[in-house]
Coordinates of C-alpha atoms and ligand atoms in Angstrom, one line a residue:
X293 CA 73.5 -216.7 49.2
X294 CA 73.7 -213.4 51.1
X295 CA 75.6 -215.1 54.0
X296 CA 77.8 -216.1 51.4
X297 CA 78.2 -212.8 49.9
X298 CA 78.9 -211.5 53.8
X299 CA 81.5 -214.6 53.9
X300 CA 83.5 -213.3 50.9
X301 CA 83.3 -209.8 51.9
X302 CA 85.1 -210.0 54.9
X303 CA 87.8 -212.4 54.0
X304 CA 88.8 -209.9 51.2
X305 CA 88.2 -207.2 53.8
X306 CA 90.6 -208.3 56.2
X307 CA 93.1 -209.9 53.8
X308 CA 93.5 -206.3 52.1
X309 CA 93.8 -204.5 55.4
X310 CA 95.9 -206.4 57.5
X311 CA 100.1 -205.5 56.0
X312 CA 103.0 -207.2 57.8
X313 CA 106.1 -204.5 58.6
X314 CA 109.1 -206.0 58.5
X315 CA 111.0 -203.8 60.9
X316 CA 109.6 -201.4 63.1
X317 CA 106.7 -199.0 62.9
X318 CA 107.8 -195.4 63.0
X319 CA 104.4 -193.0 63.9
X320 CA 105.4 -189.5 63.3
X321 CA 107.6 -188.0 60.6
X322 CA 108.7 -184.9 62.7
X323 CA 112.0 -184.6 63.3
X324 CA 112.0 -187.2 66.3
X325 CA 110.8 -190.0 63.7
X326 CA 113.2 -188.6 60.9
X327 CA 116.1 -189.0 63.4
X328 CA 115.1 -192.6 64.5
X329 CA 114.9 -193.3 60.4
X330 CA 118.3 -191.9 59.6
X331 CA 119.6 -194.2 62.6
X332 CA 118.2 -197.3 61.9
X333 CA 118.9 -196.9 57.9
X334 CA 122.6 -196.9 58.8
X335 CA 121.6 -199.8 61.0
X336 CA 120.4 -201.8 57.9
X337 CA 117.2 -202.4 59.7
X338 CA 114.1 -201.9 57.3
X339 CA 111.5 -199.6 58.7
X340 CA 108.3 -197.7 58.2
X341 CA 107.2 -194.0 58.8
X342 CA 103.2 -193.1 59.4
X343 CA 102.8 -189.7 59.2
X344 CA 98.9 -188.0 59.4
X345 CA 100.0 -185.0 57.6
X346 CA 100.9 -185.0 53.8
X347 CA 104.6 -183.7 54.8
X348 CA 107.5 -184.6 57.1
X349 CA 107.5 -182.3 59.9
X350 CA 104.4 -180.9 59.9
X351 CA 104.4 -178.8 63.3
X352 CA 107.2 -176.6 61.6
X353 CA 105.6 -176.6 57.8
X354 CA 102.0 -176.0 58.7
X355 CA 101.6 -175.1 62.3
X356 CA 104.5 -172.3 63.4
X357 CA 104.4 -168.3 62.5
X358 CA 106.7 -166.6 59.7
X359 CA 109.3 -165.2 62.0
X360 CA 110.1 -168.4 63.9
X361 CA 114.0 -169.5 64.2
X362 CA 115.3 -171.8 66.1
X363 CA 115.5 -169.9 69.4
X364 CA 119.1 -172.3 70.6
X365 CA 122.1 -172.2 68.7
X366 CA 122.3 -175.0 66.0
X367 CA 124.4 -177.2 67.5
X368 CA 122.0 -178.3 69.5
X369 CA 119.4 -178.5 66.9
X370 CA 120.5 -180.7 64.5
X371 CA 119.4 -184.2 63.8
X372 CA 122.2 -187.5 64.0
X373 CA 124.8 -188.3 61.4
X374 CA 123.6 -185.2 59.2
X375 CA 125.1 -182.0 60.5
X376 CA 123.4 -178.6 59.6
X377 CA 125.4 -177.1 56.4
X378 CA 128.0 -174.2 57.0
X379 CA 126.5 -171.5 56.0
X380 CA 123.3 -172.0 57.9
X381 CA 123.5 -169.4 61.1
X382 CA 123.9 -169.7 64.7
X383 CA 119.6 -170.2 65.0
X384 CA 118.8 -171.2 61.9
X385 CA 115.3 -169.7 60.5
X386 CA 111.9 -171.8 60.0
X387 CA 112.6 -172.0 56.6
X388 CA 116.4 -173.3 56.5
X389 CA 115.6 -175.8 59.6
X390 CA 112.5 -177.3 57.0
X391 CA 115.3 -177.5 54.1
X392 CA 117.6 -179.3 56.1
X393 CA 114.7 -181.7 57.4
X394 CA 113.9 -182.0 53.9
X395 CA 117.5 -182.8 52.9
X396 CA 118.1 -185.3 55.6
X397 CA 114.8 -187.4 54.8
X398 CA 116.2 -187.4 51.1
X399 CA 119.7 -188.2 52.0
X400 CA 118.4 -191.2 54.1
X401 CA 116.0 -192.3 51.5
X402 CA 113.4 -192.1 54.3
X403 CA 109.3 -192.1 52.6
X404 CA 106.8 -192.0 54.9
X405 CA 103.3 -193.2 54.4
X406 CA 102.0 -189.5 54.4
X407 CA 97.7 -189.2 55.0
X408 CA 98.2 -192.4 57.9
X409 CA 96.9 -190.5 61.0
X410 CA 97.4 -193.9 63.7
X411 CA 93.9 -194.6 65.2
X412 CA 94.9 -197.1 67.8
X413 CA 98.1 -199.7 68.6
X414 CA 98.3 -202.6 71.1
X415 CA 100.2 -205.1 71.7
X416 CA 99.0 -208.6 71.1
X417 CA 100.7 -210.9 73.8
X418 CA 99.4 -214.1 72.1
X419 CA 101.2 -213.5 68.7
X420 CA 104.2 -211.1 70.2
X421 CA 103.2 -208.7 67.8
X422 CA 102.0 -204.6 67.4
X423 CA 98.5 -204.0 65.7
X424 CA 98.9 -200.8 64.9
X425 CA 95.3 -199.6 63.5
X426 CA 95.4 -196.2 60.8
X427 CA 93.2 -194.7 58.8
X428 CA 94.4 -193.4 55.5
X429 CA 92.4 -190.5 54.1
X430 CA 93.1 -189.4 50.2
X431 CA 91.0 -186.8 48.8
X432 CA 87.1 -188.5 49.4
X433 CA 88.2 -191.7 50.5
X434 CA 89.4 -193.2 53.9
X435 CA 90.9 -196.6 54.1
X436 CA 91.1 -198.4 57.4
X437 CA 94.7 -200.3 57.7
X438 CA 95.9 -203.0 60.2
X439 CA 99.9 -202.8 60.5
X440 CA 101.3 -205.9 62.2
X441 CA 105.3 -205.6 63.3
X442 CA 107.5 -206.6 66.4
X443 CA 108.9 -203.2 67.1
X444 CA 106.6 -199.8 68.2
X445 CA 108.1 -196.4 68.2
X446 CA 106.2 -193.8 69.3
X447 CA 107.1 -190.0 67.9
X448 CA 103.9 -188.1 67.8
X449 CA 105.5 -185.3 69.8
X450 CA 105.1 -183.5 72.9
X451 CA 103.1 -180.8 70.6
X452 CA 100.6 -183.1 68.7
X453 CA 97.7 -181.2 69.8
X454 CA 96.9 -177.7 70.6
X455 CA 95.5 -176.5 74.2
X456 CA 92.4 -174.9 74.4
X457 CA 91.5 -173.3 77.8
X458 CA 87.8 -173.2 78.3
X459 CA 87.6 -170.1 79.6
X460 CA 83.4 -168.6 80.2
X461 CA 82.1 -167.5 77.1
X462 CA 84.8 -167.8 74.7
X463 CA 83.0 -169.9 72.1
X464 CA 80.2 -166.5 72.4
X465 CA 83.4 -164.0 71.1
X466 CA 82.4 -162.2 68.4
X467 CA 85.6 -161.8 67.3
X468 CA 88.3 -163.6 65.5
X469 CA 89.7 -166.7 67.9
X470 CA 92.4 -168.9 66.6
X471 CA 95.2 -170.9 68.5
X472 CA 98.7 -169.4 68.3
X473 CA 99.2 -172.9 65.6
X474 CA 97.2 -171.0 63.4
X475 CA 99.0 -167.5 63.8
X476 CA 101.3 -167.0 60.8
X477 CA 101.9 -162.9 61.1
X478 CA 100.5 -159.8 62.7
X479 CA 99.8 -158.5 58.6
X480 CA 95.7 -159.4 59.6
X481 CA 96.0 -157.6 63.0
X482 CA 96.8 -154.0 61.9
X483 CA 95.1 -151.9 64.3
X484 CA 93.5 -154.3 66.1
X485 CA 92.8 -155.0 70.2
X486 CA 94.7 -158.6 70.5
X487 CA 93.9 -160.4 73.7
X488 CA 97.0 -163.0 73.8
X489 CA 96.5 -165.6 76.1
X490 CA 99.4 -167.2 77.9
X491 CA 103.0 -166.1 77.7
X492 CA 105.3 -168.7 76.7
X493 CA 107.7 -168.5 74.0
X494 CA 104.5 -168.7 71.5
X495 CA 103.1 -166.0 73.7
X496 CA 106.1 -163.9 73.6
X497 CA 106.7 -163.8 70.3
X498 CA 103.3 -163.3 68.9
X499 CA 103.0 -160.2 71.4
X500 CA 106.1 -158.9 69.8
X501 CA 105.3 -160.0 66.2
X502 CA 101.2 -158.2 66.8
X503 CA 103.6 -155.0 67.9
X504 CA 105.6 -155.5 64.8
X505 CA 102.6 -155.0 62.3
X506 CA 100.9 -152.2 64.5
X507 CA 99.0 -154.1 66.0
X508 CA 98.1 -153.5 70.2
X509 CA 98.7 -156.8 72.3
X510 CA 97.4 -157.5 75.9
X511 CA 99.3 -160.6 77.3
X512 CA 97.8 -162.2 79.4
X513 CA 100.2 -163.9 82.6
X514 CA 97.9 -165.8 84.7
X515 CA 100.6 -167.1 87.1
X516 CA 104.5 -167.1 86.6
X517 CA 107.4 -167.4 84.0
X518 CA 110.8 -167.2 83.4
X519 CA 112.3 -164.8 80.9
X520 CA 116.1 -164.6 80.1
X521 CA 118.7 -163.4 78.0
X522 CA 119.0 -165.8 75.0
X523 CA 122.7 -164.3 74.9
X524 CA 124.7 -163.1 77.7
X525 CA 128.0 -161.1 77.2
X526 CA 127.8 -162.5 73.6
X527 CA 127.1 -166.1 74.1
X528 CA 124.0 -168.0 74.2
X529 CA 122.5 -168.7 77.8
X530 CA 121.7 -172.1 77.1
X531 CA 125.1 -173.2 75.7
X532 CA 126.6 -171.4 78.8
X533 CA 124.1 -173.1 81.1
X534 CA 124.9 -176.4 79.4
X535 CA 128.7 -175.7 79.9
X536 CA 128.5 -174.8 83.7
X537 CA 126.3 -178.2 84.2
X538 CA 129.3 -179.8 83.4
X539 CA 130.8 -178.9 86.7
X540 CA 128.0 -177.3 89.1
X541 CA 124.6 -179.0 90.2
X542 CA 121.9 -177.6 88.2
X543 CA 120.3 -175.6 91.2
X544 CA 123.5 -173.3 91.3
X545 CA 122.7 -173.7 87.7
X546 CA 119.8 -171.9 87.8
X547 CA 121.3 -169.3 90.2
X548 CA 123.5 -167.9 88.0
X549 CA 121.5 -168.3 84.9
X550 CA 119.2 -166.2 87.2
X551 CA 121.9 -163.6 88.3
X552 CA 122.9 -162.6 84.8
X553 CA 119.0 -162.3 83.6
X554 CA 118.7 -160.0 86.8
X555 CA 121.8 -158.3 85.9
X556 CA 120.3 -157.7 82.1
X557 CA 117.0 -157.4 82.7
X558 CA 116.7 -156.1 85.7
X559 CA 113.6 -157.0 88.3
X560 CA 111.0 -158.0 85.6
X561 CA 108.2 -158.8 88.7
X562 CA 107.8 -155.0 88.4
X563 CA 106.3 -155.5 84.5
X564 CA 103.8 -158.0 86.0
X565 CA 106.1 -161.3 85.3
X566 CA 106.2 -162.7 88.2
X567 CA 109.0 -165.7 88.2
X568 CA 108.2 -169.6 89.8
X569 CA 109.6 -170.1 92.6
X570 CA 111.6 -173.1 90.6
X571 CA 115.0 -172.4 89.2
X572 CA 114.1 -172.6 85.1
X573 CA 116.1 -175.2 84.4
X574 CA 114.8 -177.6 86.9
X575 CA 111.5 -176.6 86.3
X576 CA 111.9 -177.5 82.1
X577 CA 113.3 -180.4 83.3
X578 CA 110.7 -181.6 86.2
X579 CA 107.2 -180.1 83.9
X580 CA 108.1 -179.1 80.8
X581 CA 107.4 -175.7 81.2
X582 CA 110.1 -173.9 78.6
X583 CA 112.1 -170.8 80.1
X584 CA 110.9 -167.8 77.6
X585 CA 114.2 -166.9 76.0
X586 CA 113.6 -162.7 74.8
X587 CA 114.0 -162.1 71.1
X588 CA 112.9 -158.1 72.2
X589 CA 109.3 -158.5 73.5
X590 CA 110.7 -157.3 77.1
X591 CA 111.7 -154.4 75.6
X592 CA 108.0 -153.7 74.2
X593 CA 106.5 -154.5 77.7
X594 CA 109.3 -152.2 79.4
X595 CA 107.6 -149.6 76.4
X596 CA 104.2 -150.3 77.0
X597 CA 103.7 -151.4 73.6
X598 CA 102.6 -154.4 74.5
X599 CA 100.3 -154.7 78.3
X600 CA 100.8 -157.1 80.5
X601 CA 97.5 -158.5 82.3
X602 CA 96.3 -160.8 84.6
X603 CA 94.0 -164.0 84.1
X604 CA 91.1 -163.9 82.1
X605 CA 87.5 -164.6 84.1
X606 CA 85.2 -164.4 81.1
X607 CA 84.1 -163.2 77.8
X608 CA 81.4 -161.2 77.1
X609 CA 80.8 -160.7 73.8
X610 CA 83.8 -158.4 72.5
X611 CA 84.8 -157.9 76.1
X612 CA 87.6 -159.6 78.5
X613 CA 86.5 -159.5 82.5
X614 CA 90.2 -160.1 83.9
X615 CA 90.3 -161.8 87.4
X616 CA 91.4 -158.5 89.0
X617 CA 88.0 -156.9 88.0
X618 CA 89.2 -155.1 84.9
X619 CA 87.3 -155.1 81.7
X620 CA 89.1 -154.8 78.3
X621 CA 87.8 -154.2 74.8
X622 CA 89.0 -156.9 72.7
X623 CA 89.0 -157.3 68.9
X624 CA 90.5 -160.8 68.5
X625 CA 92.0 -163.4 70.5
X626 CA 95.1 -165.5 70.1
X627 CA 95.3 -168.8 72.3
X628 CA 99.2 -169.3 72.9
X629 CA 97.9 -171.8 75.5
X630 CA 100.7 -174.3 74.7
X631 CA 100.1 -177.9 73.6
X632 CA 100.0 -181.6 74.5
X633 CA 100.9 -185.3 73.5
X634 CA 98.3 -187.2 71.8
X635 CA 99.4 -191.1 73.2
X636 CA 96.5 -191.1 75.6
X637 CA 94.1 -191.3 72.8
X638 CA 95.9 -194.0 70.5
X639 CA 98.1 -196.3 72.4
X640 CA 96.8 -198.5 74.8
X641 CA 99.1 -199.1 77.2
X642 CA 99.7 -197.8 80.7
X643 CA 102.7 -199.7 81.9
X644 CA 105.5 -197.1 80.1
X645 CA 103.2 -194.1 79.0
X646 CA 101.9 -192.2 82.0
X647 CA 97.9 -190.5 81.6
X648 CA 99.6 -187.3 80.5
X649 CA 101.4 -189.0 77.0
X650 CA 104.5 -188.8 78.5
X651 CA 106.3 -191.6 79.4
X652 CA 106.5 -192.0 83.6
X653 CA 110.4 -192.5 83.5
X654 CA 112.0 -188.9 82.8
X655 CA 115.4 -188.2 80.5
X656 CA 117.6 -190.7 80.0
X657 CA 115.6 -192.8 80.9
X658 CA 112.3 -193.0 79.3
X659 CA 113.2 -194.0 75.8
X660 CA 112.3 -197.7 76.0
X661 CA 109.3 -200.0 76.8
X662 CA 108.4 -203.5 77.5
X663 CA 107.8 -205.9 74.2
X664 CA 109.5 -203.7 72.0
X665 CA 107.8 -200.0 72.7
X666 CA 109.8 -197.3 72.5
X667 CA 109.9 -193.4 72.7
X668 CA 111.6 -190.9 71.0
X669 CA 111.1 -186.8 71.6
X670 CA 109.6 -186.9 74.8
X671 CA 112.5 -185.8 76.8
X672 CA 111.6 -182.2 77.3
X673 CA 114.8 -181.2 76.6
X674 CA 113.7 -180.1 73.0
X675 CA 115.9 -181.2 69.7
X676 CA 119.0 -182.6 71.2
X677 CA 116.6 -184.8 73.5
X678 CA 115.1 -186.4 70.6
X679 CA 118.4 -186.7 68.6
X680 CA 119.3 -189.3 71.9
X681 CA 116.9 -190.9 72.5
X682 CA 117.2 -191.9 68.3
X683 CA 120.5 -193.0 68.3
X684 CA 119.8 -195.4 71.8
X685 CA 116.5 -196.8 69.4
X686 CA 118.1 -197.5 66.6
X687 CA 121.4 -199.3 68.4
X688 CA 119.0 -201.2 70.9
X689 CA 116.7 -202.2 67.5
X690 CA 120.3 -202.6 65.9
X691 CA 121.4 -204.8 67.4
X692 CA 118.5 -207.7 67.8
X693 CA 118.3 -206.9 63.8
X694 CA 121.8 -208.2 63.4
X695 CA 122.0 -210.9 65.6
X696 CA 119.1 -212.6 64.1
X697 CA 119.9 -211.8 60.5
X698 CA 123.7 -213.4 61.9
X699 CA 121.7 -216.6 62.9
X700 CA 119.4 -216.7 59.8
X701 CA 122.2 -216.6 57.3
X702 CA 124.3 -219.6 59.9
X703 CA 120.7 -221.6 60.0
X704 CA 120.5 -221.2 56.1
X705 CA 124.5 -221.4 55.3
X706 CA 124.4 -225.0 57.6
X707 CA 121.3 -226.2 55.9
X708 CA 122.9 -225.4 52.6
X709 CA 126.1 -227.7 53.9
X710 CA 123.6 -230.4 54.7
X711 CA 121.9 -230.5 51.7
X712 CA 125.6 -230.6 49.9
X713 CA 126.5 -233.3 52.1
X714 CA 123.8 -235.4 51.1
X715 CA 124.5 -235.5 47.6
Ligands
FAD1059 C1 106.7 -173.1 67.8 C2 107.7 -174.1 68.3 C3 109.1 -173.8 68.2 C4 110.0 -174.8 68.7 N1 111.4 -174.4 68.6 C5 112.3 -175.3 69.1 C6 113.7 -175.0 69.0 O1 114.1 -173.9 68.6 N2 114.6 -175.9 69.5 C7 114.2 -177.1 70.0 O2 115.0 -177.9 70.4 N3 112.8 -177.4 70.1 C8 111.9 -176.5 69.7 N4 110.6 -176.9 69.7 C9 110.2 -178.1 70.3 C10 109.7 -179.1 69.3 O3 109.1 -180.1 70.1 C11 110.8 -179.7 68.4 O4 111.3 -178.7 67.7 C12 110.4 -180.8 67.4 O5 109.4 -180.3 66.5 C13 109.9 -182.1 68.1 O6 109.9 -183.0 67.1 P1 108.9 -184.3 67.2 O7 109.2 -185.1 65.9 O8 109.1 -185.0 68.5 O9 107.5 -183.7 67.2 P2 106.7 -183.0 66.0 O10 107.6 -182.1 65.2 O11 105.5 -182.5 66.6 O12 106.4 -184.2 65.0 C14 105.4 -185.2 65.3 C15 104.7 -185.7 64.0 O13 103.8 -186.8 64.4 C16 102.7 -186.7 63.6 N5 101.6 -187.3 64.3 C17 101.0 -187.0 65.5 N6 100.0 -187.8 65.9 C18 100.0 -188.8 64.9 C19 99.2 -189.9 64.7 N7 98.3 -190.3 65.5 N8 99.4 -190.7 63.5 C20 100.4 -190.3 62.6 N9 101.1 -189.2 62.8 C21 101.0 -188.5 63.9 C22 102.5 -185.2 63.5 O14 101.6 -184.8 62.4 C23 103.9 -184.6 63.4 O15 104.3 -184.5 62.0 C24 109.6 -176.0 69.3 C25 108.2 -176.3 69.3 C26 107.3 -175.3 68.9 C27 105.8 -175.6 69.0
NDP1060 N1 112.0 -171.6 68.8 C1 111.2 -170.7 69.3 O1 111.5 -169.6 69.3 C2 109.9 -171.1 70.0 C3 109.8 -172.3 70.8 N2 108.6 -172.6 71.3 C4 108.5 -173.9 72.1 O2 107.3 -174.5 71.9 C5 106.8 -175.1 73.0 C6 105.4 -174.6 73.4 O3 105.5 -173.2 73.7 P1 104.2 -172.4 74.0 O4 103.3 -172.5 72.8 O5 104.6 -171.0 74.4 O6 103.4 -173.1 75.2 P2 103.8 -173.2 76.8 O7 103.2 -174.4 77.2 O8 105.3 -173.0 76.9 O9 103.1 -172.0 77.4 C7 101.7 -171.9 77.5 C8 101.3 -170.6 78.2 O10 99.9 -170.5 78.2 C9 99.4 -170.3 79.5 N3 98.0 -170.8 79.7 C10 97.6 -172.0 79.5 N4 96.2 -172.0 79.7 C11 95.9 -170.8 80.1 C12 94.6 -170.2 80.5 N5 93.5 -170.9 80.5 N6 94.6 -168.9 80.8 C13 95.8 -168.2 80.8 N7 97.0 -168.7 80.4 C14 97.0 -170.0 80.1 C15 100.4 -170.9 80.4 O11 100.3 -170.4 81.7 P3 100.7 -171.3 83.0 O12 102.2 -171.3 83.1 O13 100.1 -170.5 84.1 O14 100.1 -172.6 82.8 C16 101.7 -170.6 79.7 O15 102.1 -169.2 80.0 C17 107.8 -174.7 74.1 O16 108.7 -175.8 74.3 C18 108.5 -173.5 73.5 O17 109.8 -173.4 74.0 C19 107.5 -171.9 71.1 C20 107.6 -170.7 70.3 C21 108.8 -170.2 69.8
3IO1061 O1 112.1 -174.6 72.6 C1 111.9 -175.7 73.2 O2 110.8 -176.2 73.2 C2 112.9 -176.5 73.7 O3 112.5 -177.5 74.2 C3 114.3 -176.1 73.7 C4 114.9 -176.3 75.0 C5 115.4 -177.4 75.5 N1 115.9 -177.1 76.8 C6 115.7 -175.8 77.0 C7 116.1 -175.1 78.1 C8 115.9 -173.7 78.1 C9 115.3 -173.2 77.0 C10 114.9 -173.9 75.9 C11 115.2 -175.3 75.9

């Protein structure tokens, strides 16, 4: 009797668990998964959308500061077949960039599964098939799901989870520590001693943000960045970079970009940022590492308002023992650290993806697996990456989609003759 009880059990277990997708699996509804939506919508290929948040792009709704805009002009920003509306300015802020996300999931009828954080996917080479394993948390409860579809495409981001250095004693702080994904303004830092650690774009702008609200930052520089002009004589460095690439080799490239940020700037080494030895642009493109584009934090460094320091050695307790020996009093501690892909931990594969959740072929060329895998937002080349590697998707899906449906509808239509002819 119990056995039997067992027996029932996990038929109805697995026959309420296991869903069929017909059409490909979407896992991410941040802009990189919208964009692949939108394109294979106006393919007429059905689709489905797991998101683990409860909204579509969740990085900008729940994990960015206040003051965040779009840092390149919005033509390279904006999504396929949608363009940004008129009125929106040349960087659009957080806010209008989440409207216009919102807007394009709407226009496209795209509804994710929100709550569906994907636990595991592989492929299943004796069925041809993608088990993609998720568990769907509402409220209390949490549902374990089996997906089952043909095509995989993977858009969890090159920002799915945050960086956290393990630096001695930092769990001990006794002050406040939170990752700059948590950092929404400098309003709870009045007056405080804000360590920031690392000095991206996040780092940057936080600095400059903590000076904003009277707050005193300490950015911490631990080896090397680039810092330019986001406009020069007017027009945006990156649409001017993108312009000359057109006609020069991106090391020249780099030259000039680094020529006018000397010739507007000045020699920035002497504030303690020290720049890589790689050009910026090859070195976004080669590791990722983002070229800080100044919205005004140089001018605080230049003031003093906020101090530039070297690496961090340990904590002690409300202390910072920096590597050259120095100790600073710290009140709280930002993490702008940076942040990394997530695929390592759900898919398992190791043919397309590489250890770091990146895929091993770089831009144009890592958009597409074996056995119908594919990638979208993992260019490194921000927005406009991810808005190509959708469109190539949702043709290459496309067009499989319509042939088949082509030979379905013949198969059917000559079946239908048949059984006319027999009469
Ligand atoms: C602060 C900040 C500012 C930026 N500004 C710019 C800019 O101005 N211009 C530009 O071009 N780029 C910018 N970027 C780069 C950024 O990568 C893109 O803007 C964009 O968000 C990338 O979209 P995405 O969909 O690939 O990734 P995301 O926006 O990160 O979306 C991925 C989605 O996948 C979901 N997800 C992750 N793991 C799972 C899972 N296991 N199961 C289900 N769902 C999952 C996440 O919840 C998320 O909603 C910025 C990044 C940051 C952090
Ligand atoms: N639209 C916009 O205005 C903005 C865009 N962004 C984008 O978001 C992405 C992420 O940017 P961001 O969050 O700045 O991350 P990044 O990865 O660009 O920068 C991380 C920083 O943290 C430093 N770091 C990491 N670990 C340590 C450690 N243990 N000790 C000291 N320093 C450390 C790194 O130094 P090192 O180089 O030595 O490793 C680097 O300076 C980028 O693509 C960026 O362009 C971010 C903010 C605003
Ligand atoms: O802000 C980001 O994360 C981006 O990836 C945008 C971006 C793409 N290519 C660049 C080159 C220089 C500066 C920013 C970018």
């Amino acid at each position: 009797m119990e056995n039997f009880f067992r027996l029932v059990d996990h038929e109805d277990f697995f026959s309420r668990r296991c869903i069929w997708v017909n059409g490909p699996i979407i896992v991410g509804a941040g802009p990189s998964g919208l964009a692949t939506a939108a394109c294979l919508r106006e393919q007429g290929v059905p689709f489905m959308v797991l998101e683990r948040a409860d909204c579509i792009a969740s990085l900008w709704q729940k994990r960015t500061y206040d003051r965040l805009k779009l840092h390149l002009p919005k033509q390279f920003c904006q999504l396929p077949k949608l363009p940004f509306p008129e009125d929106f300015p040349e960087y659009p802020t957080k806010k209008q960039f989440i409207e216009y996300l919102e807007s394009y999931a709407t226009h496209f009828q795209i509804n994710p599964q929100f709550n569906e954080c994907v636990q595991s996917a592989r492929y299943d080479e004796t069925s041809g098939l993608w088990r993609v394993k998720s568990v769907s948390s509402t409220g209390a409860t949490r549902n374990e799901v089996e997906y089952i579809c043909r095509w995989l495409v993977v858009a969890t981001g090159e920002n799915a989870e945050c960086v956290m250095p393990d630096i001695e004693g930092l769990s001990d702080f006794k002050g406040e520590v939170i990752h700059a994904c948590d950092y929404k303004s400098g309003e709870s830092f009045r007056g405080k001693k804000v360590l920031v650690v690392g000095c991206g774009n996040s780092g940057m702008e936080l600095s400059l943000d903590l000076c904003n609200h009277h707050a005193s930052p300490s950015m911490v520089v631990r080896s090397s960045v680039h810092v330019l002009p986001r406009e020069v004589f007017g027009k945006s460095t990156f649409e001017f970079a993108v312009m000359m690439l057109q006609w020069l080799p991106l090391w020249l490239v780099d030259k000039i970009i680094l020529m006018l940020a000397w010739f507007v700037f000045g020699n920035v080494e002497k504030l303690g940022l020290k720049r890589p030895s790689t050009g910026p642009l090859e070195l976004k493109n080669t590791k990722g590492k983002t070229p800080v584009l100044d919205l005004g934090a140089l001018a605080k460094i230049r003031s003093g308002d906020i101090k530039v320091v070297p690496g961090v050695k340990r904590f002690n307790n409300g202390e910072a023992e920096l590597v050259n020996g120095e100790k600073l009093d710290v009140d709280a501690v930002v993490l702008a650290t940076g942040y990394r892909s997530n695929v390592p931990y759900w898919l398992q594969e190791g043919e397309f993806f590489s250890k770091n959740g990146f895929p091993k072929m770089p831009f144009p060329h890592g958009w597409k697996g074996n056995a119908g895998l594919y990638a979208v937002g993992f260019t490194k080349r921000g927005l406009s990456g991810a808005s190509s590697d959708a469109v190539k998707i949702a043709q290459d899906i496309g067009k499989v989609w319509k042939d088949e449906t082509k030979q379905k509808k013949q198969r059917t239509t000559a079946c239908h003759r048949r059984c006319i002819s027999q009469f």
